[in-house]
Structure formats: C-alpha cells, structure tokens
Amino acid sequence: MLLPRHGAGRDEGFAQVEPTLVIDGGEAFGINLGAPPRLRAWGGGEGAGLVRKEDWDSVSDVGQVVRALRLGVDGGPLFAAVGQLDTYTLLSGHLVRRYTNRGNPDYHPAGAFLTATSGPLHVEAFASDVLAARLTGVEVELDVQHIFFGRPRKPQRYTLALSVVRDWGRAEVRAPSVTLAHLDATAVLLSRRGYEVHAFAGWGGRPGEGGAWGAVAGVGADAVQPTLQLALRLEARRQNGGFRQGFFGPDYELARFQVPGTSGLPLARAPFRDGYSAFGEALLGWDAVWLGDVLQRHLDFSLAIEAFNWGRVDLDGRVAAQLFNRNLEVAVKGLALGMGEPDPRYLASAEVRWRFLGGRFYALCQGGTLLVPTAEGTLRTGAFASVGMGVDNAR
C-alpha cells in the first residue's frame, strides 16, 4: 500500500504491509491483532529511517497492535473492550460524544471501556490510552424506580447519572489538563416493543472554576428492529464561562493543542462564548437481510449538528454503504467546526473497497485531509492518499 503525505512543503511515500490475526471465541471473547508498519518509499529528508518513526516513537503507539479485544457479552453484567475508540459516546453523551482517540495522525493509542451492571447500578468507565495518563472518565447511573420500589419489569425508566471526565495531558506531546463533571436525569415517556421515547435534563461544570457551567434539556427516540436501528436526539443547551456540552468530541485530539478559529490556544484554555445552542443527532443502521455490526450493514449513517445563537455551526457526519452483493463498500466522513466564524476547521476523507474472486481478495483506495500536531503545539496541514490490495482467509 502506498501512502503519500503532503504538508508544509514535503511529500513522503510509504509502502504499508498490515498482517492481521483474528480469533473469534464466540459471543464472550474475540481478539484482533495487527502490526501496520509503514516502510519508506520516498521522501523524509536526510537521516529518515526505513520505518516511519512517528508511528512508533512512544509507548502509546504500541497499543495499535491491539486492533480489538472483547471480553464478556455486550449488554451483560460485565463487558470490556480494548482497541480504537471511534465515535465513542459515554452513556448520556454530555461530556464525551462522538470522540475518536486516533484523531491525531501521529498518535495511535489503544483505548478501552468497561460496563458493569448490578441491581439498580450501572457503571461505564473508559480510558483513551491504556498505556499513558490521558483521557479517563466514568459515569454512574442509578435506576431510581428500582431503589424505591424494587426491581421493575422494565429497568432504567427513571435514572439519575453522574459523570466525571479528566484529561491528564500526559502522552507523547503534552497539553493542558482539564476536568469536567455532569449530572443528568432521564425519564422514559413511551416504551413499546422495538422503540421508546425519553426526555432528559442536566447540568455540568468545570470543578474548581467558578462560573464555568452549562445546562441542557431535550428529547430522544430509539427504534430497534431486525433490519433497522435508529436513534434521534434533539437538545437545547446553555453554555457559560467556557463550559460546553460535548467538550470531548470528534475533534478533541486536535483541539487539545489548538482550537478552530484565530486564538491559537488549546481547548482547555481557549475562551468560549456564553450563549445558547440547539443540537441534533441522527444515527441510522439498515440492512436488507439482517442488521449486524458495521461489517453487516447495507447502510450506516451518522450526523450531528450544533448551531449557536451567535452564528457558529459545528457538523460531524459520516455515511457508509455496501453495494452489489456487498462486493463494493464506500465510506465518506466529514467534519466542519467553527463555521460562521473566522478560520473554521474542515476535515474530510473517503474510502472505497472492492472485493473480487469470491470476496477473499479486495482492492482499496483512500484519501483525505489531515491536521498534524507539532512539537510547538500548533497544527500542520496536510493530505493523504493510498491505494492497495488485501486478502482475507477465515477458518
């Protein structure tokens, strides 16, 4: 696979070989291992090594060998997963929403999350990097009906949740640390077989920083069918003193160094206007035969938009489709932050995968734009493109 990169006046080309080992131990265990070294084909300047050093120059980068590790049954009393966190949301999502731990092209950690349920208590904890002190968080949710009236026929109809998230800022390139907390209350208004409607309200802030707070209220709807999964969410939000909901979002691994706009400051120190916003999110998964994970979906769609009363608009969207008997897979991602203000941030990428000879072999084409943090804490612009081939052999 060739991966030319361009930025700040230099081009680099790499050949990438990525052997992968997958072991499926059933519903309660699975592991996916792979080592993706990029071998230099051209560029890099004097003294550049054969292997791209930015991919393996920290302890955290070793984590990329673990592509996925699954322990326990998802939705069971205890479940844990290790690997890349992509569009990860911590339960209520008012602190961590649509977060990606590999948004920095030179930082490849293995993240992890764990869920546990016991009686009226449900807990989810996560770490963005299991080999360094980076982003960690926990949300504890209490089933209020269970506490006062015993085990209900339908659990988690009325809940209270407290979440705390901290970025310790200690990995590869350091950035300022920050801590946020949020309290949420949720009530299910309508519950039928295959769908439900709920309402929620919450308040959050930055502990130790007076005046940094935010409030939120909204409604959501979820529908689950054998071939369809749909989630809708609409929120009204209030921000004050630099706090905002979804602080740890899809752009966080870049914004922790430099936010969109002209300030040039890291997110933990950058000012954020007091005001109001409306947030909407739609998640759709559909398959004509049977809806499985992301490998078994004819359509996977995700879109989130937040509009602020002073004119700023943020957007994060992605869509993937499987066509022609699943032999052709097309995926497109786009991120636009700070639209309506000076110097907004745009990132986009696309991937096309074509399977042939019974699906065992495939050709791959990728391309998109990049922002790469520098040692000075700024972001260097760039772009990437790659073409390649692969083979799958499952037993």
mmCIF file of C-alpha atoms in Angstrom:
data_model
loop_
_atom_site.group_PDB
_atom_site.id
_atom_site.type_symbol
_atom_site.label_atom_id
_atom_site.label_comp_id
_atom_site.label_asym_id
_atom_site.label_seq_id
_atom_site.Cartn_x
_atom_site.Cartn_y
_atom_site.Cartn_z
ATOM 1 C CA MET A 1 0.000 0.000 0.000
ATOM 2 C CA LEU A 2 1.353 3.444 -0.918
ATOM 3 C CA LEU A 3 0.609 6.317 1.440
ATOM 4 C CA PRO A 4 1.921 9.652 0.137
ATOM 5 C CA ARG A 5 1.515 12.537 2.554
ATOM 6 C CA HIS A 6 1.860 16.226 1.881
ATOM 7 C CA GLY A 7 2.246 19.110 4.321
ATOM 8 C CA ALA A 8 4.472 22.104 4.938
ATOM 9 C CA GLY A 9 6.267 21.656 1.626
ATOM 10 C CA ARG A 10 7.265 17.993 1.843
ATOM 11 C CA ASP A 11 5.994 14.756 0.334
ATOM 12 C CA GLU A 12 6.541 11.312 1.809
ATOM 13 C CA GLY A 13 5.619 7.942 0.352
ATOM 14 C CA PHE A 14 5.276 4.645 2.199
ATOM 15 C CA ALA A 15 4.561 1.025 1.430
ATOM 16 C CA GLN A 16 2.395 -0.459 4.167
ATOM 17 C CA VAL A 17 2.053 -4.167 4.927
ATOM 18 C CA GLU A 18 -0.531 -4.994 7.569
ATOM 19 C CA PRO A 19 -0.754 -8.663 8.608
ATOM 20 C CA THR A 20 -3.804 -9.282 10.791
ATOM 21 C CA LEU A 21 -4.781 -12.155 13.080
ATOM 22 C CA VAL A 22 -8.404 -12.524 14.221
ATOM 23 C CA ILE A 23 -9.617 -15.090 16.744
ATOM 24 C CA ASP A 24 -13.357 -15.342 17.345
ATOM 25 C CA GLY A 25 -14.012 -17.163 20.596
ATOM 26 C CA GLY A 26 -17.771 -16.802 20.438
ATOM 27 C CA GLU A 27 -20.090 -14.253 21.987
ATOM 28 C CA ALA A 28 -17.912 -13.601 25.063
ATOM 29 C CA PHE A 29 -14.399 -13.376 23.584
ATOM 30 C CA GLY A 30 -12.688 -12.069 20.486
ATOM 31 C CA ILE A 31 -9.308 -10.603 19.593
ATOM 32 C CA ASN A 32 -7.927 -8.852 16.521
ATOM 33 C CA LEU A 33 -4.173 -8.202 16.323
ATOM 34 C CA GLY A 34 -2.250 -6.418 13.601
ATOM 35 C CA ALA A 35 1.036 -4.542 13.142
ATOM 36 C CA PRO A 36 0.839 -1.809 10.457
ATOM 37 C CA PRO A 37 4.447 -0.663 9.782
ATOM 38 C CA ARG A 38 4.874 1.953 7.058
ATOM 39 C CA LEU A 39 8.077 1.364 5.096
ATOM 40 C CA ARG A 40 9.515 4.470 3.452
ATOM 41 C CA ALA A 41 9.361 4.529 -0.344
ATOM 42 C CA TRP A 42 10.479 8.137 -0.866
ATOM 43 C CA GLY A 43 10.887 11.481 0.882
ATOM 44 C CA GLY A 44 11.560 12.251 4.516
ATOM 45 C CA GLY A 45 14.829 14.147 4.096
ATOM 46 C CA GLU A 46 18.315 13.320 5.308
ATOM 47 C CA GLY A 47 18.512 10.798 8.126
ATOM 48 C CA ALA A 48 14.985 9.441 7.633
ATOM 49 C CA GLY A 49 14.727 5.768 8.578
ATOM 50 C CA LEU A 50 13.117 2.891 6.748
ATOM 51 C CA VAL A 51 10.122 2.807 9.114
ATOM 52 C CA ARG A 52 8.098 5.967 9.696
ATOM 53 C CA LYS A 53 9.271 6.878 13.201
ATOM 54 C CA GLU A 54 6.196 8.967 14.127
ATOM 55 C CA ASP A 55 4.134 5.761 14.127
ATOM 56 C CA TRP A 56 6.283 4.072 16.813
ATOM 57 C CA ASP A 57 8.022 6.823 18.800
ATOM 58 C CA SER A 58 6.078 6.480 22.072
ATOM 59 C CA VAL A 59 4.861 3.749 24.393
ATOM 60 C CA SER A 60 1.282 4.619 23.462
ATOM 61 C CA ASP A 61 1.931 3.717 19.814
ATOM 62 C CA VAL A 62 2.460 0.083 20.822
ATOM 63 C CA GLY A 63 -1.267 -0.009 21.536
ATOM 64 C CA GLN A 64 -2.102 -0.003 17.829
ATOM 65 C CA VAL A 65 -1.094 -3.676 17.678
ATOM 66 C CA VAL A 66 -4.351 -4.457 19.531
ATOM 67 C CA ARG A 67 -6.942 -3.655 16.912
ATOM 68 C CA ALA A 68 -9.786 -5.068 19.020
ATOM 69 C CA LEU A 69 -10.183 -7.158 22.166
ATOM 70 C CA ARG A 70 -13.586 -8.142 23.544
ATOM 71 C CA LEU A 71 -14.271 -9.752 26.927
ATOM 72 C CA GLY A 72 -17.792 -10.620 28.071
ATOM 73 C CA VAL A 73 -21.174 -10.136 26.431
ATOM 74 C CA ASP A 74 -22.145 -6.639 25.343
ATOM 75 C CA GLY A 75 -25.187 -5.678 27.415
ATOM 76 C CA GLY A 76 -24.407 -8.306 30.067
ATOM 77 C CA PRO A 77 -23.438 -7.791 33.729
ATOM 78 C CA LEU A 78 -19.781 -7.178 32.820
ATOM 79 C CA PHE A 79 -18.253 -6.264 29.478
ATOM 80 C CA ALA A 80 -14.885 -4.830 28.424
ATOM 81 C CA ALA A 81 -13.390 -3.845 25.085
ATOM 82 C CA VAL A 82 -9.896 -2.658 24.075
ATOM 83 C CA GLY A 83 -8.808 -1.056 20.799
ATOM 84 C CA GLN A 84 -9.546 2.045 18.776
ATOM 85 C CA LEU A 85 -12.313 4.291 20.114
ATOM 86 C CA ASP A 86 -14.187 5.623 17.096
ATOM 87 C CA THR A 87 -17.215 7.940 17.595
ATOM 88 C CA TYR A 88 -17.289 6.816 21.237
ATOM 89 C CA THR A 89 -20.024 8.272 23.481
ATOM 90 C CA LEU A 90 -20.024 7.925 27.277
ATOM 91 C CA LEU A 91 -23.630 6.998 28.220
ATOM 92 C CA SER A 92 -25.558 10.329 28.354
ATOM 93 C CA GLY A 93 -23.000 11.891 25.995
ATOM 94 C CA HIS A 94 -22.970 15.341 27.554
ATOM 95 C CA LEU A 95 -19.225 15.234 28.231
ATOM 96 C CA VAL A 96 -17.863 12.641 25.779
ATOM 97 C CA ARG A 97 -19.722 12.429 22.476
ATOM 98 C CA ARG A 98 -18.537 11.048 19.119
ATOM 99 C CA TYR A 99 -14.952 11.036 20.424
ATOM 100 C CA THR A 100 -12.144 9.409 18.406
ATOM 101 C CA ASN A 101 -8.879 8.608 20.218
ATOM 102 C CA ARG A 102 -6.831 8.432 16.989
ATOM 103 C CA GLY A 103 -7.772 11.824 15.582
ATOM 104 C CA ASN A 104 -4.075 12.755 15.749
ATOM 105 C CA PRO A 105 -2.368 11.020 12.762
ATOM 106 C CA ASP A 106 0.881 10.555 14.738
ATOM 107 C CA TYR A 107 -0.708 9.115 17.893
ATOM 108 C CA HIS A 108 -2.043 5.544 17.831
ATOM 109 C CA PRO A 109 -3.198 4.504 21.321
ATOM 110 C CA ALA A 110 -5.345 1.573 22.336
ATOM 111 C CA GLY A 111 -8.351 2.784 24.283
ATOM 112 C CA ALA A 112 -10.664 0.739 26.477
ATOM 113 C CA PHE A 113 -14.091 0.887 28.053
ATOM 114 C CA LEU A 114 -15.865 -1.258 30.631
ATOM 115 C CA THR A 115 -19.532 -1.553 31.544
ATOM 116 C CA ALA A 116 -20.914 -3.190 34.688
ATOM 117 C CA THR A 117 -24.485 -3.639 35.966
ATOM 118 C CA SER A 118 -25.563 -4.759 39.421
ATOM 119 C CA GLY A 119 -29.101 -4.226 40.700
ATOM 120 C CA PRO A 120 -30.042 -0.543 40.297
ATOM 121 C CA LEU A 121 -26.473 0.488 39.484
ATOM 122 C CA HIS A 122 -24.982 0.778 36.001
ATOM 123 C CA VAL A 123 -21.401 1.980 35.512
ATOM 124 C CA GLU A 124 -19.363 2.745 32.412
ATOM 125 C CA ALA A 125 -15.687 3.731 32.572
ATOM 126 C CA PHE A 126 -13.218 4.390 29.785
ATOM 127 C CA ALA A 127 -9.617 5.346 29.040
ATOM 128 C CA SER A 128 -8.485 6.812 25.734
ATOM 129 C CA ASP A 129 -4.980 5.339 26.172
ATOM 130 C CA VAL A 130 -4.335 2.231 28.274
ATOM 131 C CA LEU A 131 -0.560 2.847 28.216
ATOM 132 C CA ALA A 132 -0.461 6.517 29.303
ATOM 133 C CA ALA A 133 -2.202 9.013 31.601
ATOM 134 C CA ARG A 134 -4.554 10.612 29.102
ATOM 135 C CA LEU A 135 -8.315 10.937 28.889
ATOM 136 C CA THR A 136 -10.205 8.927 31.528
ATOM 137 C CA GLY A 137 -13.808 9.067 32.658
ATOM 138 C CA VAL A 138 -16.648 7.310 34.429
ATOM 139 C CA GLU A 139 -20.420 7.651 34.509
ATOM 140 C CA VAL A 140 -22.525 6.114 37.292
ATOM 141 C CA GLU A 141 -26.228 5.664 36.603
ATOM 142 C CA LEU A 142 -28.875 4.841 39.227
ATOM 143 C CA ASP A 143 -32.265 3.293 38.459
ATOM 144 C CA VAL A 144 -34.455 5.434 40.736
ATOM 145 C CA GLN A 145 -37.552 3.252 40.371
ATOM 146 C CA HIS A 146 -35.533 0.173 41.368
ATOM 147 C CA ILE A 147 -34.197 1.882 44.509
ATOM 148 C CA PHE A 148 -37.614 2.983 45.839
ATOM 149 C CA PHE A 149 -39.980 0.282 44.561
ATOM 150 C CA GLY A 150 -37.836 -2.790 43.906
ATOM 151 C CA ARG A 151 -36.828 -4.379 40.617
ATOM 152 C CA PRO A 152 -39.125 -3.002 37.873
ATOM 153 C CA ARG A 153 -40.492 -5.001 34.960
ATOM 154 C CA LYS A 154 -38.739 -2.574 32.591
ATOM 155 C CA PRO A 155 -35.464 -1.301 34.107
ATOM 156 C CA GLN A 156 -33.928 2.164 33.671
ATOM 157 C CA ARG A 157 -37.163 4.044 33.014
ATOM 158 C CA TYR A 158 -36.197 6.769 35.503
ATOM 159 C CA THR A 159 -32.495 7.349 36.090
ATOM 160 C CA LEU A 160 -30.027 9.743 37.669
ATOM 161 C CA ALA A 161 -26.441 9.786 36.375
ATOM 162 C CA LEU A 162 -23.204 11.496 37.386
ATOM 163 C CA SER A 163 -20.221 11.603 35.026
ATOM 164 C CA VAL A 164 -16.674 12.870 35.589
ATOM 165 C CA VAL A 165 -14.007 13.068 32.862
ATOM 166 C CA ARG A 166 -10.399 14.239 33.139
ATOM 167 C CA ASP A 167 -7.652 14.668 30.582
ATOM 168 C CA TRP A 168 -4.328 14.259 32.376
ATOM 169 C CA GLY A 169 -2.493 15.512 29.288
ATOM 170 C CA ARG A 170 0.496 13.171 29.693
ATOM 171 C CA ALA A 171 1.153 11.346 26.445
ATOM 172 C CA GLU A 172 3.606 11.884 23.571
ATOM 173 C CA VAL A 173 3.050 15.656 23.087
ATOM 174 C CA ARG A 174 1.725 17.124 26.353
ATOM 175 C CA ALA A 175 -1.223 19.523 26.548
ATOM 176 C CA PRO A 176 -3.045 21.292 29.421
ATOM 177 C CA SER A 177 -5.107 19.063 31.722
ATOM 178 C CA VAL A 178 -8.839 19.658 32.236
ATOM 179 C CA THR A 179 -11.647 18.133 34.345
ATOM 180 C CA LEU A 180 -15.412 18.254 33.729
ATOM 181 C CA ALA A 181 -18.428 16.847 35.568
ATOM 182 C CA HIS A 182 -22.099 16.472 34.613
ATOM 183 C CA LEU A 183 -25.353 15.421 36.328
ATOM 184 C CA ASP A 184 -28.239 14.021 34.257
ATOM 185 C CA ALA A 185 -31.834 12.939 34.883
ATOM 186 C CA THR A 186 -33.714 10.828 32.306
ATOM 187 C CA ALA A 187 -37.332 9.613 32.121
ATOM 188 C CA VAL A 188 -38.789 7.223 29.547
ATOM 189 C CA LEU A 189 -42.065 8.749 28.324
ATOM 190 C CA LEU A 190 -43.184 5.976 25.990
ATOM 191 C CA SER A 191 -41.977 2.404 25.690
ATOM 192 C CA ARG A 192 -43.259 -0.149 23.201
ATOM 193 C CA ARG A 193 -41.814 -3.266 21.683
ATOM 194 C CA GLY A 194 -38.969 -2.108 19.444
ATOM 195 C CA TYR A 195 -38.973 1.604 20.252
ATOM 196 C CA GLU A 196 -39.048 4.170 23.058
ATOM 197 C CA VAL A 197 -39.182 7.938 23.614
ATOM 198 C CA HIS A 198 -37.423 9.650 26.503
ATOM 199 C CA ALA A 199 -36.779 13.131 27.922
ATOM 200 C CA PHE A 200 -33.766 14.346 29.869
ATOM 201 C CA ALA A 201 -32.221 17.357 31.573
ATOM 202 C CA GLY A 202 -28.800 18.005 33.050
ATOM 203 C CA TRP A 203 -26.276 20.433 34.456
ATOM 204 C CA GLY A 204 -22.476 20.389 34.264
ATOM 205 C CA GLY A 205 -19.379 22.401 35.010
ATOM 206 C CA ARG A 206 -15.620 22.533 35.437
ATOM 207 C CA PRO A 207 -14.750 21.738 39.093
ATOM 208 C CA GLY A 208 -12.579 24.406 40.670
ATOM 209 C CA GLU A 209 -13.502 27.055 38.098
ATOM 210 C CA GLY A 210 -16.322 29.294 39.258
ATOM 211 C CA GLY A 211 -18.751 30.459 36.616
ATOM 212 C CA ALA A 212 -17.954 27.631 34.183
ATOM 213 C CA TRP A 213 -21.242 25.765 33.856
ATOM 214 C CA GLY A 214 -23.843 24.598 31.362
ATOM 215 C CA ALA A 215 -27.394 23.273 31.278
ATOM 216 C CA VAL A 216 -29.213 21.029 28.824
ATOM 217 C CA ALA A 217 -32.713 19.655 28.196
ATOM 218 C CA GLY A 218 -34.058 17.563 25.367
ATOM 219 C CA VAL A 219 -35.823 14.524 23.982
ATOM 220 C CA GLY A 220 -34.691 11.365 22.237
ATOM 221 C CA ALA A 221 -36.171 8.389 20.416
ATOM 222 C CA ASP A 222 -34.744 4.917 19.737
ATOM 223 C CA ALA A 223 -36.041 2.175 17.457
ATOM 224 C CA VAL A 224 -34.592 -1.327 17.062
ATOM 225 C CA GLN A 225 -35.843 -3.853 14.509
ATOM 226 C CA PRO A 226 -34.206 -6.948 12.951
ATOM 227 C CA THR A 227 -33.118 -4.915 9.917
ATOM 228 C CA LEU A 228 -33.154 -1.361 11.304
ATOM 229 C CA GLN A 229 -31.594 0.627 14.128
ATOM 230 C CA LEU A 230 -32.487 4.306 14.544
ATOM 231 C CA ALA A 231 -31.617 6.867 17.219
ATOM 232 C CA LEU A 232 -32.716 10.511 17.188
ATOM 233 C CA ARG A 233 -31.798 13.242 19.656
ATOM 234 C CA LEU A 234 -32.699 16.932 19.981
ATOM 235 C CA GLU A 235 -31.284 19.201 22.707
ATOM 236 C CA ALA A 236 -31.420 22.822 23.854
ATOM 237 C CA ARG A 237 -28.157 23.851 25.506
ATOM 238 C CA ARG A 238 -26.799 26.726 27.586
ATOM 239 C CA GLN A 239 -23.061 27.491 27.885
ATOM 240 C CA ASN A 240 -21.357 29.807 30.362
ATOM 241 C CA GLY A 241 -17.801 30.609 31.474
ATOM 242 C CA GLY A 242 -16.042 28.398 28.920
ATOM 243 C CA PHE A 243 -18.002 25.188 29.579
ATOM 244 C CA ARG A 244 -19.759 23.444 26.716
ATOM 245 C CA GLN A 245 -21.533 20.118 26.292
ATOM 246 C CA GLY A 246 -19.706 17.522 24.208
ATOM 247 C CA PHE A 247 -16.385 19.071 25.263
ATOM 248 C CA PHE A 248 -14.575 15.819 24.425
ATOM 249 C CA GLY A 249 -15.842 15.416 20.872
ATOM 250 C CA PRO A 250 -14.720 14.233 17.414
ATOM 251 C CA ASP A 251 -12.074 16.981 17.141
ATOM 252 C CA TYR A 252 -10.717 16.759 20.677
ATOM 253 C CA GLU A 253 -7.376 15.084 19.886
ATOM 254 C CA LEU A 254 -6.573 18.113 17.719
ATOM 255 C CA ALA A 255 -8.390 20.804 19.709
ATOM 256 C CA ARG A 256 -6.441 19.895 22.858
ATOM 257 C CA PHE A 257 -3.499 21.532 21.060
ATOM 258 C CA GLN A 258 -5.275 24.246 19.068
ATOM 259 C CA VAL A 259 -8.963 25.061 18.683
ATOM 260 C CA PRO A 260 -10.560 26.188 15.408
ATOM 261 C CA GLY A 261 -10.501 29.933 14.965
ATOM 262 C CA THR A 262 -7.880 32.613 15.351
ATOM 263 C CA SER A 263 -6.956 32.319 19.062
ATOM 264 C CA GLY A 264 -4.346 29.569 18.525
ATOM 265 C CA LEU A 265 -4.993 28.305 22.081
ATOM 266 C CA PRO A 266 -5.568 24.751 23.343
ATOM 267 C CA LEU A 267 -9.169 23.883 24.179
ATOM 268 C CA ALA A 268 -8.534 23.790 27.949
ATOM 269 C CA ARG A 269 -7.507 27.483 27.860
ATOM 270 C CA ALA A 270 -9.423 28.879 24.916
ATOM 271 C CA PRO A 271 -12.375 31.210 25.596
ATOM 272 C CA PHE A 272 -15.832 30.062 24.527
ATOM 273 C CA ARG A 273 -18.728 32.488 24.203
ATOM 274 C CA ASP A 274 -21.587 32.446 26.684
ATOM 275 C CA GLY A 275 -24.812 31.650 24.900
ATOM 276 C CA TYR A 276 -27.294 29.066 23.719
ATOM 277 C CA SER A 277 -27.286 26.319 21.121
ATOM 278 C CA ALA A 278 -29.500 23.680 19.537
ATOM 279 C CA PHE A 279 -28.047 20.203 18.995
ATOM 280 C CA GLY A 280 -29.429 17.424 16.849
ATOM 281 C CA GLU A 281 -28.149 13.931 16.100
ATOM 282 C CA ALA A 282 -29.374 11.079 13.895
ATOM 283 C CA LEU A 283 -27.934 7.553 13.794
ATOM 284 C CA LEU A 284 -29.225 5.029 11.266
ATOM 285 C CA GLY A 285 -28.186 1.467 10.559
ATOM 286 C CA TRP A 286 -30.032 -0.625 7.951
ATOM 287 C CA ASP A 287 -29.547 -3.969 6.265
ATOM 288 C CA ALA A 288 -31.853 -5.699 3.800
ATOM 289 C CA VAL A 289 -31.167 -9.141 5.305
ATOM 290 C CA TRP A 290 -30.185 -8.829 8.969
ATOM 291 C CA LEU A 291 -28.661 -5.952 10.909
ATOM 292 C CA GLY A 292 -25.337 -6.948 12.487
ATOM 293 C CA ASP A 293 -22.240 -4.940 13.368
ATOM 294 C CA VAL A 294 -20.694 -2.391 10.989
ATOM 295 C CA LEU A 295 -19.479 -5.223 8.722
ATOM 296 C CA GLN A 296 -23.087 -6.374 8.182
ATOM 297 C CA ARG A 297 -24.899 -3.177 7.176
ATOM 298 C CA HIS A 298 -26.032 -2.055 3.755
ATOM 299 C CA LEU A 299 -26.252 1.493 5.137
ATOM 300 C CA ASP A 300 -24.614 3.104 8.165
ATOM 301 C CA PHE A 301 -25.363 6.812 8.612
ATOM 302 C CA SER A 302 -24.458 9.272 11.354
ATOM 303 C CA LEU A 303 -24.932 13.044 11.512
ATOM 304 C CA ALA A 304 -24.621 15.573 14.356
ATOM 305 C CA ILE A 305 -25.175 19.343 14.060
ATOM 306 C CA GLU A 306 -24.931 22.064 16.694
ATOM 307 C CA ALA A 307 -25.966 25.672 15.930
ATOM 308 C CA PHE A 308 -25.134 28.512 18.354
ATOM 309 C CA ASN A 309 -27.095 31.730 18.800
ATOM 310 C CA TRP A 310 -24.101 33.865 17.756
ATOM 311 C CA GLY A 311 -23.849 32.228 14.320
ATOM 312 C CA ARG A 312 -21.385 29.371 14.788
ATOM 313 C CA VAL A 313 -22.261 25.935 13.392
ATOM 314 C CA ASP A 314 -20.462 22.616 14.016
ATOM 315 C CA LEU A 315 -21.101 19.492 11.938
ATOM 316 C CA ASP A 316 -19.850 15.908 12.074
ATOM 317 C CA GLY A 317 -21.149 13.354 9.585
ATOM 318 C CA ARG A 318 -20.319 10.009 8.046
ATOM 319 C CA VAL A 319 -22.022 7.540 5.753
ATOM 320 C CA ALA A 320 -21.037 4.047 4.603
ATOM 321 C CA ALA A 321 -22.796 1.788 2.099
ATOM 322 C CA GLN A 322 -22.384 -1.802 0.896
ATOM 323 C CA LEU A 323 -23.412 -2.299 -2.731
ATOM 324 C CA PHE A 324 -23.540 -5.020 -5.403
ATOM 325 C CA ASN A 325 -23.960 -8.004 -3.102
ATOM 326 C CA ARG A 326 -21.558 -6.370 -0.578
ATOM 327 C CA ASN A 327 -18.690 -6.525 -3.063
ATOM 328 C CA LEU A 328 -18.359 -2.719 -3.146
ATOM 329 C CA GLU A 329 -18.029 -0.684 0.067
ATOM 330 C CA VAL A 330 -17.991 3.127 0.035
ATOM 331 C CA ALA A 331 -17.470 5.350 3.094
ATOM 332 C CA VAL A 332 -17.293 9.148 3.418
ATOM 333 C CA LYS A 333 -16.559 11.232 6.544
ATOM 334 C CA GLY A 334 -16.691 14.984 7.068
ATOM 335 C CA LEU A 335 -16.029 17.327 9.984
ATOM 336 C CA ALA A 336 -16.673 21.087 9.929
ATOM 337 C CA LEU A 337 -16.144 23.149 13.088
ATOM 338 C CA GLY A 338 -16.489 26.873 13.663
ATOM 339 C CA MET A 339 -18.465 27.588 10.501
ATOM 340 C CA GLY A 340 -19.666 31.172 10.550
ATOM 341 C CA GLU A 341 -16.520 32.356 12.383
ATOM 342 C CA PRO A 342 -13.027 33.260 11.124
ATOM 343 C CA ASP A 343 -10.716 30.336 10.286
ATOM 344 C CA PRO A 344 -13.085 27.350 10.622
ATOM 345 C CA ARG A 345 -11.731 23.802 10.590
ATOM 346 C CA TYR A 346 -12.592 21.287 7.865
ATOM 347 C CA LEU A 347 -11.542 17.640 7.610
ATOM 348 C CA ALA A 348 -12.773 15.080 5.093
ATOM 349 C CA SER A 349 -11.892 11.550 3.989
ATOM 350 C CA ALA A 350 -13.245 8.811 1.745
ATOM 351 C CA GLU A 351 -12.631 5.093 1.248
ATOM 352 C CA VAL A 352 -13.615 2.654 -1.499
ATOM 353 C CA ARG A 353 -13.139 -1.110 -1.092
ATOM 354 C CA TRP A 354 -13.892 -3.586 -3.906
ATOM 355 C CA ARG A 355 -13.964 -7.324 -3.236
ATOM 356 C CA PHE A 356 -13.404 -9.863 -6.020
ATOM 357 C CA LEU A 357 -12.707 -13.579 -6.557
ATOM 358 C CA GLY A 358 -15.420 -14.607 -4.142
ATOM 359 C CA GLY A 359 -14.730 -11.784 -1.718
ATOM 360 C CA ARG A 360 -11.412 -13.165 -0.470
ATOM 361 C CA PHE A 361 -9.340 -10.513 -2.270
ATOM 362 C CA TYR A 362 -10.017 -6.782 -2.222
ATOM 363 C CA ALA A 363 -8.668 -3.547 -3.668
ATOM 364 C CA LEU A 364 -8.637 -0.419 -1.516
ATOM 365 C CA CYS A 365 -8.427 3.312 -2.215
ATOM 366 C CA GLN A 366 -8.359 6.034 0.470
ATOM 367 C CA GLY A 367 -7.828 9.787 0.577
ATOM 368 C CA GLY A 368 -8.470 12.840 2.676
ATOM 369 C CA THR A 369 -7.109 15.816 4.588
ATOM 370 C CA LEU A 370 -5.010 15.885 7.772
ATOM 371 C CA LEU A 371 -4.010 18.129 10.662
ATOM 372 C CA VAL A 372 -0.841 17.030 12.468
ATOM 373 C CA PRO A 373 0.237 18.476 15.867
ATOM 374 C CA THR A 374 3.809 19.758 16.043
ATOM 375 C CA ALA A 375 6.219 19.859 18.982
ATOM 376 C CA GLU A 376 5.323 23.560 19.412
ATOM 377 C CA GLY A 377 1.641 22.705 19.917
ATOM 378 C CA THR A 378 0.434 24.068 16.571
ATOM 379 C CA LEU A 379 -1.270 22.114 13.787
ATOM 380 C CA ARG A 380 0.354 21.440 10.416
ATOM 381 C CA THR A 381 -1.983 20.927 7.463
ATOM 382 C CA GLY A 382 -1.612 18.035 5.059
ATOM 383 C CA ALA A 383 -3.351 15.440 2.935
ATOM 384 C CA PHE A 384 -3.062 11.716 2.313
ATOM 385 C CA ALA A 385 -3.891 9.239 -0.425
ATOM 386 C CA SER A 386 -3.356 5.489 -0.624
ATOM 387 C CA VAL A 387 -4.101 2.532 -2.866
ATOM 388 C CA GLY A 388 -3.540 -1.116 -2.118
ATOM 389 C CA MET A 389 -4.756 -4.706 -2.090
ATOM 390 C CA GLY A 390 -5.516 -7.261 0.588
ATOM 391 C CA VAL A 391 -6.601 -10.812 1.195
ATOM 392 C CA ASP A 392 -8.808 -12.443 3.859
ATOM 393 C CA ASN A 393 -8.573 -16.104 4.868
ATOM 394 C CA ALA A 394 -11.022 -17.113 7.614
ATOM 395 C CA ARG A 395 -11.416 -20.579 9.155
#
